[in-house]
mmCIF file of C-alpha atoms in Angstrom:
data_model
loop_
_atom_site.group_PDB
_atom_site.id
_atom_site.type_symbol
_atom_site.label_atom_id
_atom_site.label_comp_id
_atom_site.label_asym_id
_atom_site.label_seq_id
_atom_site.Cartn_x
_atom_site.Cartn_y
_atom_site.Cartn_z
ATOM 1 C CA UNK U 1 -8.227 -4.425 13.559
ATOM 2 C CA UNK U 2 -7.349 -6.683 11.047
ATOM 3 C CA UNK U 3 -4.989 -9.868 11.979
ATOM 4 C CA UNK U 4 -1.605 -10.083 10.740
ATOM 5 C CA UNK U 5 -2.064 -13.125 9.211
ATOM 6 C CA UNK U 6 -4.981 -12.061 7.332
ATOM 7 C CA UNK U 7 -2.601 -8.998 6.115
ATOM 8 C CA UNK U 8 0.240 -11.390 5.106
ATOM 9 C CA UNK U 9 -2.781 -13.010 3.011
ATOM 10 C CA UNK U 10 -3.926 -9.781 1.302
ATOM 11 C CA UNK U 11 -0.475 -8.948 0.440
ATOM 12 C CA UNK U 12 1.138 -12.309 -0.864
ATOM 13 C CA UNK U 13 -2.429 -12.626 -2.928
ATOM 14 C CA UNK U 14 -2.687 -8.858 -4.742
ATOM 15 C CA UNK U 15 -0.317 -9.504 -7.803
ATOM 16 C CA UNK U 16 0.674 -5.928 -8.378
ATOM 17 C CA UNK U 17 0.564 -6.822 -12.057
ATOM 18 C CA UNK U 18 -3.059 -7.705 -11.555
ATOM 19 C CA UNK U 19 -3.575 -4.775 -9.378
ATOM 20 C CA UNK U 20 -2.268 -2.060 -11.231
ATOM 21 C CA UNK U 21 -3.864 -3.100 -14.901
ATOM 22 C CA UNK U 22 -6.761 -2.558 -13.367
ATOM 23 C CA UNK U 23 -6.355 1.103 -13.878
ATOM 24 C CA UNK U 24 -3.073 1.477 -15.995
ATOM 25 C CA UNK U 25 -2.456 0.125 -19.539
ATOM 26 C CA UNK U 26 0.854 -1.721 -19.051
ATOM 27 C CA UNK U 27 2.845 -3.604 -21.746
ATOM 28 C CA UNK U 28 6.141 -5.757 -21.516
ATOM 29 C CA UNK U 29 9.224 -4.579 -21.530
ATOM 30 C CA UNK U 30 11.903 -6.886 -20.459
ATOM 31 C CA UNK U 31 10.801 -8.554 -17.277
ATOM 32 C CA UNK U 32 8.697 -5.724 -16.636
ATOM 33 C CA UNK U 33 5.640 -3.874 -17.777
ATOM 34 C CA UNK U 34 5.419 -0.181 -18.533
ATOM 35 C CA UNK U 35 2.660 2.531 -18.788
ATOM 36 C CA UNK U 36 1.559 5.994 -18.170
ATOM 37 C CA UNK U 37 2.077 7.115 -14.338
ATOM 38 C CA UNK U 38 -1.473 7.690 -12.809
ATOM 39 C CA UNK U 39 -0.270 9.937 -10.299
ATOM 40 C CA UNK U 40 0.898 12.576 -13.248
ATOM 41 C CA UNK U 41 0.986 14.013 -16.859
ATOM 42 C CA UNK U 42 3.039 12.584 -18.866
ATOM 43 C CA UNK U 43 3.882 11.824 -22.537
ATOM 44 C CA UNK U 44 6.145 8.998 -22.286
ATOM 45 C CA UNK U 45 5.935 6.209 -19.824
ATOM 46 C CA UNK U 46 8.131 6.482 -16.607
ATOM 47 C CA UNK U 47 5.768 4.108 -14.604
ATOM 48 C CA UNK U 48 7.830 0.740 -14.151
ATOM 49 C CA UNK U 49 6.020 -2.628 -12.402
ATOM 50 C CA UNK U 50 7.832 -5.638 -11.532
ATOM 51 C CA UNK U 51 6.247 -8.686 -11.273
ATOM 52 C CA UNK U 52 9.227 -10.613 -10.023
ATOM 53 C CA UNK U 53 9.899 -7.742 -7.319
ATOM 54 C CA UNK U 54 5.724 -7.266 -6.788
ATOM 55 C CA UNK U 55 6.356 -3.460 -6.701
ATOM 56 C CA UNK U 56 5.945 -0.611 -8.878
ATOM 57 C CA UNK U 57 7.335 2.658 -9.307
ATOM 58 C CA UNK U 58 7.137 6.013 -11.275
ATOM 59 C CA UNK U 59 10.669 7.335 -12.385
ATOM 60 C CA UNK U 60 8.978 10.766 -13.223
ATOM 61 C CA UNK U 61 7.152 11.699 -9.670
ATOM 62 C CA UNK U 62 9.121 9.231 -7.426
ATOM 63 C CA UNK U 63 6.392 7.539 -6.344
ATOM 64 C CA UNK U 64 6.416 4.016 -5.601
ATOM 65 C CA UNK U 65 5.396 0.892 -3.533
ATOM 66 C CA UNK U 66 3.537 -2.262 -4.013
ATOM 67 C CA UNK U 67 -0.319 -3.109 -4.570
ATOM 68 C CA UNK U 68 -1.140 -1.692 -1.378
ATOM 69 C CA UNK U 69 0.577 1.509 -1.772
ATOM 70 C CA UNK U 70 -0.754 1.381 -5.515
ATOM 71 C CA UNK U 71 -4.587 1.576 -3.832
ATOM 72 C CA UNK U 72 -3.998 4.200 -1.251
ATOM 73 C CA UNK U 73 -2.430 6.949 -3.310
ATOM 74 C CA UNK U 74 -4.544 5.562 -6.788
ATOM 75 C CA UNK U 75 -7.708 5.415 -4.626
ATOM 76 C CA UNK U 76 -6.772 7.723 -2.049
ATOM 77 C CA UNK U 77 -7.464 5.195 0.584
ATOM 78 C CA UNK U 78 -6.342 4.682 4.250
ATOM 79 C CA UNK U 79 -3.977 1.477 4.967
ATOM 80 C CA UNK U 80 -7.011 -0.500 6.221
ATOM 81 C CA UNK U 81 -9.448 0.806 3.079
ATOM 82 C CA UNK U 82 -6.498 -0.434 0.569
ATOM 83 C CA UNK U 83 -6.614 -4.248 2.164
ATOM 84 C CA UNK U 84 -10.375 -4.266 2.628
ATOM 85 C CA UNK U 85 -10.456 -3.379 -1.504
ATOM 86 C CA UNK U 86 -7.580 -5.991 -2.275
ATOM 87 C CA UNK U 87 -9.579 -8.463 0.046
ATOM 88 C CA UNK U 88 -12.804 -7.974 -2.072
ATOM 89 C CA UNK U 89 -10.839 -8.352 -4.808
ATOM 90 C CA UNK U 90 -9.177 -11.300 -3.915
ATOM 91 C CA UNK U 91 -12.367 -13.080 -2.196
ATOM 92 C CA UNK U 92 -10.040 -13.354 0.981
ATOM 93 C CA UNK U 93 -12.330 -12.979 4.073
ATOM 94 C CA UNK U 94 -11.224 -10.661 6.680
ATOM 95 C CA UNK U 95 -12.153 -11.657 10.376
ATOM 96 C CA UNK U 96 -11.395 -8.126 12.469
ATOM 97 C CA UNK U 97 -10.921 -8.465 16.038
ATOM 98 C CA UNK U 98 -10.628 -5.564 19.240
ATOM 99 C CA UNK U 99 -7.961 -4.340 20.757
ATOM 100 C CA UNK U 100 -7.548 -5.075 23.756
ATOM 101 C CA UNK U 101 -7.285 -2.041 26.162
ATOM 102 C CA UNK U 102 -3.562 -3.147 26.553
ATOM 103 C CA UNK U 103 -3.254 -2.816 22.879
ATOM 104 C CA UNK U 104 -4.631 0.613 22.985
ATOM 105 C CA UNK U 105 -2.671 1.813 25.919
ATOM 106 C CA UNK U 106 0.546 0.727 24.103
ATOM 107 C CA UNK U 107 -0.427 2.168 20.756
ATOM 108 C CA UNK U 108 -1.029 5.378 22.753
ATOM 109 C CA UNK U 109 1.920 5.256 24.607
ATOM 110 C CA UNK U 110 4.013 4.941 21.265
ATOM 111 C CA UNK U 111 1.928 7.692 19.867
ATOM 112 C CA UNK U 112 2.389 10.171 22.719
ATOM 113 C CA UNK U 113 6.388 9.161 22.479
ATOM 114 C CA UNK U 114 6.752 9.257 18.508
ATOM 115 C CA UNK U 115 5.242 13.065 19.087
ATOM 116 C CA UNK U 116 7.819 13.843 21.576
ATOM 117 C CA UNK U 117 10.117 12.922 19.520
ATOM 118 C CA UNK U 118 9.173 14.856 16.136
ATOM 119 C CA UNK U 119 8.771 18.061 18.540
ATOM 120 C CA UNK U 120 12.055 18.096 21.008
ATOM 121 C CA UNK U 121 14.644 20.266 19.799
ATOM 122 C CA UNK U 122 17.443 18.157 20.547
ATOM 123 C CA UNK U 123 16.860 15.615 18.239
#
């Protein structure tokens, strides 16, 4: 599992900017830079990134997010995948640590609740 702190580092270091030039042509436009959306065909350029904002998002397909989301749906990587590449990218070390079988219990608990949830009737 990967420390919060470490994820705070990941995410206040991956300029989306950075991030998302690495795979779409972007060019200023205002305050922000616009390209081609990655995630569709398109002619003319719907994909909007905001450096001040550190998010991005397509007008055409809806998708958005920031360089984290970029990775997982560009890359089609899990949560943890997406801050491992960002990390390598970065050079930012990640130190992983177990859970702790409280941690697991209470992750399991939460799990076996959120599916209650999403399958009773009354809600």
């Amino acid at each position: 599992m990967i420390d919060r702190s470490t994820i705070e580092r990941i995410i206040d270091a991956a300029k989306v900017e950075e991030v998302v030039s690495d795979f779409v042509a972007l060019r200023k436009r205002g305050i922000n830079l616009l390209g081609l959306c990655p995630f569709h065909d398109e002619k003319t350029p719907s994909f909007i990134v905001s450096p001040a904002k550190n998010i991005w998002k397509c007008f055409g397909c809806g998708k958005a997010g920031d360089s984290v989301r970029f990775i997982m749906e560009h890359e089609h990587y899990s949560y943890p995948e997406a801050l491992r590449f960002l990390a390598q990218k970065y050079g930012i070390i990640i130190e992983e640590k177990e859970r702790t079988p409280e941690e697991l219990m209470a992750q399991n608990e939460m799990s076996g609740f959120m599916f209650k949830m999403e399958n009773d009737p009354r809600i």
